[in-house]
Amino acid sequence: MKKYLLMLFVMALSITAKAQEFKTLTYFVNDSTKLELDLFLPKKQGKEKSPLLIHVHGGGFAVGNREWGHHIAKHAASQGYVAASISYTLYMKDKKFSCDGILSEKVKAFQIAANQLWQATLFFIKNSEKYNIDTSKIFISGSSAGAETVLHAAYWNRDLMSIYPDKLPDNFKYAGVISGAGAIMDLNLITKETVIPTLLFHGSCDPTVPYGTAAHHYCPTNASGWLMLFGSYSIYNHIIDLDGNIKLVTYCNGGHEYSDELFSKDPQTVVDFMNNTLNGKKEQSHIIISTNKECKKPNRYSFCD
């Protein structure tokens, strides 16, 4: 009996410890929408304010939840970052997001998610003293749909694309962006004036979100859901041309399954990138990793041979 009670006590302690790893907070609410985030705080906070990482989960804007970002948020917090994984409106739930979808609906999904990420950012700016955050050191990261969200949140014109009345300060700029198997609709958004430190990772044979430049899902041009996207390799080359701070990790012949690879399996690489950025270290590197897989589509990248 004593052994059984001891086991229950240990289990209760374990559950309590897990529950105390993060706080769930409401970061946005209006007449129709309530959005929450899970906040992970550093165990030890010094006198200096902490940098912040906001993570956006994947799932094709149709599925997924903020728990999918707990691994990177928890690790970042263990390294001195305030970190949050956010929920956002899954606008494409019960809608078609592939070639037979509706183009305007796809774009709207991007826009809603990016706007809600801006609202999460605004929440932390307004509560920076409460959570001891340095608002000049806010990074954003995302996987798949989340990666598309953070790239557009980083580079879209907020005056043009905002849908909510409360906006980020005009001079606000993210400290950096981390994208796992993401893409952007327009490379022209990234200029010498707008470019920020960027970490990208992507499978070179991703059939869903193009690694280079191609239509979403490689849809034919007559498809109702046809949407041209510029993936990680195209973004990397563009930022190199701008002489920006850029790192690309390529999983040769890998598919979309690598969209969470660094966040879940090598989160320290993400933290190292952020630390280097904060320390003023500029990087222009392309890391090529073999997956020992074969690409179903013709492989156009000689560095993967």
mmCIF file of C-alpha atoms in Angstrom:
data_model
loop_
_atom_site.group_PDB
_atom_site.id
_atom_site.type_symbol
_atom_site.label_atom_id
_atom_site.label_comp_id
_atom_site.label_asym_id
_atom_site.label_seq_id
_atom_site.Cartn_x
_atom_site.Cartn_y
_atom_site.Cartn_z
ATOM 1 C CA MET A 1 0.000 0.000 0.000
ATOM 2 C CA LYS A 2 2.804 2.407 0.926
ATOM 3 C CA LYS A 3 4.594 1.575 -2.312
ATOM 4 C CA TYR A 4 1.402 2.301 -4.267
ATOM 5 C CA LEU A 5 0.891 5.643 -2.495
ATOM 6 C CA LEU A 6 4.522 6.579 -3.132
ATOM 7 C CA MET A 7 4.086 5.804 -6.821
ATOM 8 C CA LEU A 8 0.964 7.999 -6.976
ATOM 9 C CA PHE A 9 2.849 10.799 -5.225
ATOM 10 C CA VAL A 10 5.723 10.609 -7.731
ATOM 11 C CA MET A 11 3.274 10.607 -10.638
ATOM 12 C CA ALA A 12 1.495 13.649 -9.197
ATOM 13 C CA LEU A 13 4.797 15.470 -8.833
ATOM 14 C CA SER A 14 5.664 14.623 -12.438
ATOM 15 C CA ILE A 15 2.313 15.907 -13.715
ATOM 16 C CA THR A 16 2.637 19.077 -11.614
ATOM 17 C CA ALA A 17 6.167 19.724 -12.875
ATOM 18 C CA LYS A 18 5.022 19.291 -16.467
ATOM 19 C CA ALA A 19 2.069 21.600 -15.898
ATOM 20 C CA GLN A 20 4.380 24.264 -14.509
ATOM 21 C CA GLU A 21 6.701 24.221 -17.528
ATOM 22 C CA PHE A 22 4.561 26.812 -19.283
ATOM 23 C CA LYS A 23 1.696 29.224 -18.796
ATOM 24 C CA THR A 24 -1.271 29.412 -21.157
ATOM 25 C CA LEU A 25 -2.230 33.002 -21.897
ATOM 26 C CA THR A 26 -4.792 34.715 -24.101
ATOM 27 C CA TYR A 27 -2.957 37.023 -26.490
ATOM 28 C CA PHE A 28 -5.859 38.200 -28.649
ATOM 29 C CA VAL A 29 -9.611 38.394 -28.329
ATOM 30 C CA ASN A 30 -12.390 40.121 -30.261
ATOM 31 C CA ASP A 31 -16.068 39.457 -30.907
ATOM 32 C CA SER A 32 -15.405 36.295 -32.912
ATOM 33 C CA THR A 33 -11.915 35.074 -32.039
ATOM 34 C CA LYS A 34 -9.973 34.109 -28.939
ATOM 35 C CA LEU A 35 -6.348 33.074 -29.375
ATOM 36 C CA GLU A 36 -3.974 31.576 -26.832
ATOM 37 C CA LEU A 37 -0.281 30.873 -26.515
ATOM 38 C CA ASP A 38 1.858 28.700 -24.281
ATOM 39 C CA LEU A 39 4.614 30.727 -22.651
ATOM 40 C CA PHE A 40 7.898 29.210 -21.506
ATOM 41 C CA LEU A 41 10.058 31.380 -19.258
ATOM 42 C CA PRO A 42 13.765 30.938 -18.512
ATOM 43 C CA LYS A 43 14.318 29.303 -15.130
ATOM 44 C CA LYS A 44 16.874 31.967 -14.315
ATOM 45 C CA GLN A 45 16.489 35.526 -15.520
ATOM 46 C CA GLY A 46 19.247 38.029 -14.940
ATOM 47 C CA LYS A 47 19.029 41.799 -14.709
ATOM 48 C CA GLU A 48 19.197 42.142 -18.484
ATOM 49 C CA LYS A 49 16.031 41.654 -20.475
ATOM 50 C CA SER A 50 15.659 38.395 -22.391
ATOM 51 C CA PRO A 51 15.260 37.805 -26.129
ATOM 52 C CA LEU A 52 11.985 36.267 -27.289
ATOM 53 C CA LEU A 53 11.144 33.457 -29.715
ATOM 54 C CA ILE A 54 7.562 33.100 -31.016
ATOM 55 C CA HIS A 55 6.860 29.792 -32.783
ATOM 56 C CA VAL A 56 4.061 28.957 -35.246
ATOM 57 C CA HIS A 57 3.128 25.294 -35.777
ATOM 58 C CA GLY A 58 2.442 23.673 -39.140
ATOM 59 C CA GLY A 59 -0.509 21.714 -40.458
ATOM 60 C CA GLY A 60 -1.568 23.270 -43.745
ATOM 61 C CA PHE A 61 -3.593 25.982 -41.963
ATOM 62 C CA ALA A 62 -6.135 23.198 -41.308
ATOM 63 C CA VAL A 63 -4.840 21.056 -38.441
ATOM 64 C CA GLY A 64 -2.302 21.199 -35.628
ATOM 65 C CA ASN A 65 -2.022 22.896 -32.281
ATOM 66 C CA ARG A 66 0.461 24.927 -30.273
ATOM 67 C CA GLU A 67 1.733 21.834 -28.436
ATOM 68 C CA TRP A 68 3.551 20.979 -31.674
ATOM 69 C CA GLY A 69 5.883 23.872 -30.917
ATOM 70 C CA HIS A 70 6.617 22.956 -27.320
ATOM 71 C CA HIS A 71 9.895 21.195 -28.140
ATOM 72 C CA ILE A 72 11.606 24.257 -29.610
ATOM 73 C CA ALA A 73 10.000 26.658 -27.123
ATOM 74 C CA LYS A 74 11.058 24.556 -24.152
ATOM 75 C CA HIS A 75 14.622 24.254 -25.423
ATOM 76 C CA ALA A 76 14.899 27.970 -26.184
ATOM 77 C CA ALA A 77 13.676 28.767 -22.662
ATOM 78 C CA SER A 78 16.341 26.450 -21.229
ATOM 79 C CA GLN A 79 18.909 28.591 -23.051
ATOM 80 C CA GLY A 80 17.723 31.910 -21.621
ATOM 81 C CA TYR A 81 14.981 32.887 -24.076
ATOM 82 C CA VAL A 82 11.408 33.751 -23.326
ATOM 83 C CA ALA A 83 9.591 31.459 -25.772
ATOM 84 C CA ALA A 84 6.006 31.029 -26.885
ATOM 85 C CA SER A 85 4.121 28.631 -29.142
ATOM 86 C CA ILE A 86 0.930 30.198 -30.452
ATOM 87 C CA SER A 87 -2.464 29.073 -31.660
ATOM 88 C CA TYR A 88 -3.931 30.749 -34.723
ATOM 89 C CA THR A 89 -7.074 30.449 -36.823
ATOM 90 C CA LEU A 90 -7.009 27.248 -38.894
ATOM 91 C CA TYR A 91 -8.726 28.953 -41.780
ATOM 92 C CA MET A 92 -8.342 26.067 -44.236
ATOM 93 C CA LYS A 93 -10.049 23.511 -41.996
ATOM 94 C CA ASP A 94 -12.672 21.723 -44.105
ATOM 95 C CA LYS A 95 -11.439 23.641 -47.159
ATOM 96 C CA LYS A 96 -9.270 22.444 -50.034
ATOM 97 C CA PHE A 97 -5.643 23.592 -49.843
ATOM 98 C CA SER A 98 -4.177 21.753 -52.818
ATOM 99 C CA CYS A 99 -4.511 22.161 -56.584
ATOM 100 C CA ASP A 100 -8.304 21.941 -56.489
ATOM 101 C CA GLY A 101 -8.586 24.683 -53.876
ATOM 102 C CA ILE A 102 -9.315 28.371 -54.362
ATOM 103 C CA LEU A 103 -6.326 30.677 -54.769
ATOM 104 C CA SER A 104 -7.837 33.618 -52.869
ATOM 105 C CA GLU A 105 -8.630 31.319 -49.937
ATOM 106 C CA LYS A 106 -5.008 30.172 -49.784
ATOM 107 C CA VAL A 107 -3.768 33.751 -49.684
ATOM 108 C CA LYS A 108 -6.332 34.612 -47.021
ATOM 109 C CA ALA A 109 -5.060 31.748 -44.841
ATOM 110 C CA PHE A 110 -1.530 33.179 -45.080
ATOM 111 C CA GLN A 111 -2.809 36.664 -44.280
ATOM 112 C CA ILE A 112 -4.887 35.689 -41.241
ATOM 113 C CA ALA A 113 -2.061 33.657 -39.706
ATOM 114 C CA ALA A 114 0.524 36.401 -40.308
ATOM 115 C CA ASN A 115 -1.796 38.992 -38.781
ATOM 116 C CA GLN A 116 -2.357 36.846 -35.715
ATOM 117 C CA LEU A 117 1.393 36.415 -35.336
ATOM 118 C CA TRP A 118 1.679 40.221 -35.447
ATOM 119 C CA GLN A 119 -0.943 40.355 -32.682
ATOM 120 C CA ALA A 120 1.059 37.885 -30.585
ATOM 121 C CA THR A 121 4.117 40.065 -31.119
ATOM 122 C CA LEU A 122 2.142 43.148 -30.086
ATOM 123 C CA PHE A 123 0.982 41.330 -26.946
ATOM 124 C CA PHE A 124 4.592 40.786 -25.911
ATOM 125 C CA ILE A 125 5.600 44.344 -26.737
ATOM 126 C CA LYS A 126 2.782 45.626 -24.511
ATOM 127 C CA ASN A 127 3.786 43.174 -21.747
ATOM 128 C CA SER A 128 7.550 43.397 -22.187
ATOM 129 C CA GLU A 129 8.144 44.675 -18.649
ATOM 130 C CA LYS A 130 5.996 41.946 -17.125
ATOM 131 C CA TYR A 131 7.908 39.171 -18.900
ATOM 132 C CA ASN A 132 11.295 40.929 -18.955
ATOM 133 C CA ILE A 133 11.561 40.952 -22.776
ATOM 134 C CA ASP A 134 13.918 42.989 -24.936
ATOM 135 C CA THR A 135 11.588 44.041 -27.760
ATOM 136 C CA SER A 136 14.524 44.638 -30.108
ATOM 137 C CA LYS A 137 15.345 40.930 -29.873
ATOM 138 C CA ILE A 138 12.174 39.178 -31.044
ATOM 139 C CA PHE A 139 12.630 36.155 -33.328
ATOM 140 C CA ILE A 140 9.869 34.230 -35.108
ATOM 141 C CA SER A 141 9.966 30.601 -36.236
ATOM 142 C CA GLY A 142 7.623 28.182 -37.923
ATOM 143 C CA SER A 143 7.261 24.819 -39.612
ATOM 144 C CA SER A 144 5.484 24.248 -42.958
ATOM 145 C CA ALA A 145 2.350 26.453 -42.840
ATOM 146 C CA GLY A 146 3.931 28.087 -39.821
ATOM 147 C CA ALA A 147 7.055 28.750 -41.882
ATOM 148 C CA GLU A 148 4.978 30.413 -44.588
ATOM 149 C CA THR A 149 3.355 32.448 -41.831
ATOM 150 C CA VAL A 150 6.615 33.707 -40.336
ATOM 151 C CA LEU A 151 8.174 34.536 -43.705
ATOM 152 C CA HIS A 152 5.202 36.662 -44.713
ATOM 153 C CA ALA A 153 4.967 38.205 -41.244
ATOM 154 C CA ALA A 154 8.633 39.157 -41.534
ATOM 155 C CA TYR A 155 8.490 40.602 -45.034
ATOM 156 C CA TRP A 156 4.942 41.707 -45.857
ATOM 157 C CA ASN A 157 4.049 45.399 -45.811
ATOM 158 C CA ARG A 158 2.050 45.568 -42.591
ATOM 159 C CA ASP A 159 0.139 48.706 -43.580
ATOM 160 C CA LEU A 160 -1.041 46.970 -46.727
ATOM 161 C CA MET A 161 -1.804 43.543 -45.265
ATOM 162 C CA SER A 162 -3.102 44.266 -41.750
ATOM 163 C CA ILE A 163 -6.653 43.198 -40.942
ATOM 164 C CA TYR A 164 -6.822 44.275 -37.275
ATOM 165 C CA PRO A 165 -6.932 47.860 -35.964
ATOM 166 C CA ASP A 166 -4.116 47.429 -33.425
ATOM 167 C CA LYS A 167 -0.804 47.427 -35.267
ATOM 168 C CA LEU A 168 2.856 46.970 -34.508
ATOM 169 C CA PRO A 169 4.961 50.148 -34.291
ATOM 170 C CA ASP A 170 5.940 51.474 -37.716
ATOM 171 C CA ASN A 171 9.646 51.066 -36.988
ATOM 172 C CA PHE A 172 9.356 47.534 -35.587
ATOM 173 C CA LYS A 173 11.500 44.858 -37.195
ATOM 174 C CA TYR A 174 11.990 41.245 -36.173
ATOM 175 C CA ALA A 175 15.491 40.295 -35.066
ATOM 176 C CA GLY A 176 15.394 37.191 -37.258
ATOM 177 C CA VAL A 177 13.228 34.512 -38.832
ATOM 178 C CA ILE A 178 13.580 30.706 -38.827
ATOM 179 C CA SER A 179 11.671 28.725 -41.463
ATOM 180 C CA GLY A 180 11.271 24.953 -41.759
ATOM 181 C CA ALA A 181 10.103 23.983 -45.278
ATOM 182 C CA GLY A 182 8.547 27.351 -45.913
ATOM 183 C CA ALA A 183 8.142 29.640 -48.902
ATOM 184 C CA ILE A 184 7.160 33.188 -49.777
ATOM 185 C CA MET A 185 4.813 34.395 -52.497
ATOM 186 C CA ASP A 186 7.009 37.252 -53.688
ATOM 187 C CA LEU A 187 10.804 37.457 -53.483
ATOM 188 C CA ASN A 188 10.557 41.172 -54.217
ATOM 189 C CA LEU A 189 9.343 41.650 -50.643
ATOM 190 C CA ILE A 190 12.888 40.921 -49.491
ATOM 191 C CA THR A 191 15.043 43.971 -50.182
ATOM 192 C CA LYS A 192 18.194 45.519 -48.774
ATOM 193 C CA GLU A 193 15.921 47.617 -46.553
ATOM 194 C CA THR A 194 13.703 44.776 -45.309
ATOM 195 C CA VAL A 195 16.070 41.795 -45.144
ATOM 196 C CA ILE A 196 16.653 40.319 -41.690
ATOM 197 C CA PRO A 197 18.817 37.415 -40.466
ATOM 198 C CA THR A 198 17.222 34.246 -41.819
ATOM 199 C CA LEU A 199 17.682 30.536 -41.051
ATOM 200 C CA LEU A 200 16.057 28.108 -43.489
ATOM 201 C CA PHE A 201 15.906 24.317 -43.615
ATOM 202 C CA HIS A 202 14.148 22.229 -46.247
ATOM 203 C CA GLY A 203 14.146 18.906 -48.074
ATOM 204 C CA SER A 204 15.313 19.379 -51.672
ATOM 205 C CA CYS A 205 12.613 17.015 -52.965
ATOM 206 C CA ASP A 206 9.657 18.469 -51.059
ATOM 207 C CA PRO A 207 6.501 17.725 -53.133
ATOM 208 C CA THR A 208 4.301 20.086 -51.118
ATOM 209 C CA VAL A 209 6.176 23.330 -50.544
ATOM 210 C CA PRO A 210 8.787 23.819 -53.276
ATOM 211 C CA TYR A 211 12.424 23.917 -52.233
ATOM 212 C CA GLY A 212 13.163 26.204 -55.190
ATOM 213 C CA THR A 213 10.665 28.138 -57.295
ATOM 214 C CA ALA A 214 7.508 26.296 -58.338
ATOM 215 C CA ALA A 215 3.773 26.168 -57.813
ATOM 216 C CA HIS A 216 2.420 25.068 -54.440
ATOM 217 C CA HIS A 217 2.016 21.271 -54.621
ATOM 218 C CA TYR A 218 3.489 21.601 -58.144
ATOM 219 C CA CYS A 219 -0.025 22.312 -59.422
ATOM 220 C CA PRO A 220 -0.583 22.692 -63.175
ATOM 221 C CA THR A 221 -1.121 26.271 -64.325
ATOM 222 C CA ASN A 222 -4.817 25.686 -65.067
ATOM 223 C CA ALA A 223 -5.539 24.559 -61.493
ATOM 224 C CA SER A 224 -7.942 26.673 -59.421
ATOM 225 C CA GLY A 225 -5.490 26.547 -56.523
ATOM 226 C CA TRP A 226 -2.405 27.442 -58.560
ATOM 227 C CA LEU A 227 -0.033 29.547 -56.429
ATOM 228 C CA MET A 228 3.579 30.304 -57.300
ATOM 229 C CA LEU A 229 5.947 30.045 -54.340
ATOM 230 C CA PHE A 230 9.615 30.814 -53.784
ATOM 231 C CA GLY A 231 11.041 28.189 -51.450
ATOM 232 C CA SER A 232 14.100 28.050 -49.246
ATOM 233 C CA TYR A 233 16.734 27.668 -51.968
ATOM 234 C CA SER A 234 15.338 30.592 -53.946
ATOM 235 C CA ILE A 235 15.149 32.742 -50.804
ATOM 236 C CA TYR A 236 18.706 31.767 -49.886
ATOM 237 C CA ASN A 237 20.106 32.780 -53.283
ATOM 238 C CA HIS A 238 18.152 36.020 -53.230
ATOM 239 C CA ILE A 239 19.448 37.008 -49.783
ATOM 240 C CA ILE A 240 22.988 36.066 -50.829
ATOM 241 C CA ASP A 241 22.593 38.490 -53.743
ATOM 242 C CA LEU A 242 21.538 41.144 -51.208
ATOM 243 C CA ASP A 243 24.608 40.292 -49.077
ATOM 244 C CA GLY A 244 22.315 39.473 -46.164
ATOM 245 C CA ASN A 245 22.697 37.238 -43.130
ATOM 246 C CA ILE A 246 21.453 33.814 -44.279
ATOM 247 C CA LYS A 247 21.910 30.147 -43.419
ATOM 248 C CA LEU A 248 20.324 27.261 -45.336
ATOM 249 C CA VAL A 249 20.285 23.619 -44.257
ATOM 250 C CA THR A 250 19.364 21.322 -47.162
ATOM 251 C CA TYR A 251 18.240 17.729 -46.599
ATOM 252 C CA CYS A 252 19.157 16.271 -49.977
ATOM 253 C CA ASN A 253 16.314 14.312 -51.577
ATOM 254 C CA GLY A 254 14.257 14.792 -48.443
ATOM 255 C CA GLY A 255 10.555 15.586 -48.623
ATOM 256 C CA HIS A 256 8.171 17.635 -46.534
ATOM 257 C CA GLU A 257 8.796 15.376 -43.544
ATOM 258 C CA TYR A 258 11.846 17.524 -42.764
ATOM 259 C CA SER A 259 9.728 20.600 -42.038
ATOM 260 C CA ASP A 260 10.190 20.192 -38.275
ATOM 261 C CA GLU A 261 13.655 18.620 -38.328
ATOM 262 C CA LEU A 262 15.716 21.293 -36.568
ATOM 263 C CA PHE A 263 12.938 22.267 -34.170
ATOM 264 C CA SER A 264 12.391 18.718 -32.925
ATOM 265 C CA LYS A 265 15.772 17.026 -33.387
ATOM 266 C CA ASP A 266 18.411 19.766 -33.343
ATOM 267 C CA PRO A 267 16.953 22.815 -31.587
ATOM 268 C CA GLN A 268 20.379 23.978 -30.480
ATOM 269 C CA THR A 269 21.173 24.895 -34.093
ATOM 270 C CA VAL A 270 18.228 27.303 -33.939
ATOM 271 C CA VAL A 271 19.416 28.760 -30.639
ATOM 272 C CA ASP A 272 22.984 29.059 -31.942
ATOM 273 C CA PHE A 273 21.696 30.994 -34.949
ATOM 274 C CA MET A 274 19.786 33.387 -32.710
ATOM 275 C CA ASN A 275 22.745 33.801 -30.357
ATOM 276 C CA ASN A 276 25.097 34.500 -33.258
ATOM 277 C CA THR A 277 22.650 37.050 -34.636
ATOM 278 C CA LEU A 278 22.401 38.818 -31.281
ATOM 279 C CA ASN A 279 26.198 38.834 -31.034
ATOM 280 C CA GLY A 280 26.459 40.535 -34.420
ATOM 281 C CA LYS A 281 27.880 37.521 -36.249
ATOM 282 C CA LYS A 282 26.983 37.525 -39.923
ATOM 283 C CA GLU A 283 26.650 34.175 -41.652
ATOM 284 C CA GLN A 284 26.273 33.124 -45.272
ATOM 285 C CA SER A 285 26.323 29.339 -45.322
ATOM 286 C CA HIS A 286 24.697 26.363 -46.998
ATOM 287 C CA ILE A 287 24.834 23.094 -45.052
ATOM 288 C CA ILE A 288 24.099 20.020 -47.170
ATOM 289 C CA ILE A 289 22.935 16.854 -45.391
ATOM 290 C CA SER A 290 22.465 13.504 -47.107
ATOM 291 C CA THR A 291 19.255 11.627 -46.347
ATOM 292 C CA ASN A 292 20.164 8.529 -48.386
ATOM 293 C CA LYS A 293 16.797 8.855 -50.091
ATOM 294 C CA GLU A 294 15.854 8.892 -53.742
ATOM 295 C CA CYS A 295 13.918 11.769 -55.208
ATOM 296 C CA LYS A 296 10.764 10.791 -57.082
ATOM 297 C CA LYS A 297 10.972 13.945 -59.149
ATOM 298 C CA PRO A 298 14.062 14.775 -61.240
ATOM 299 C CA ASN A 299 16.695 16.217 -58.932
ATOM 300 C CA ARG A 300 17.868 19.525 -60.386
ATOM 301 C CA TYR A 301 20.493 20.150 -57.714
ATOM 302 C CA SER A 302 23.983 18.958 -58.542
ATOM 303 C CA PHE A 303 25.126 19.398 -54.940
ATOM 304 C CA CYS A 304 22.845 16.493 -54.012
ATOM 305 C CA ASP A 305 24.447 14.072 -56.501
#
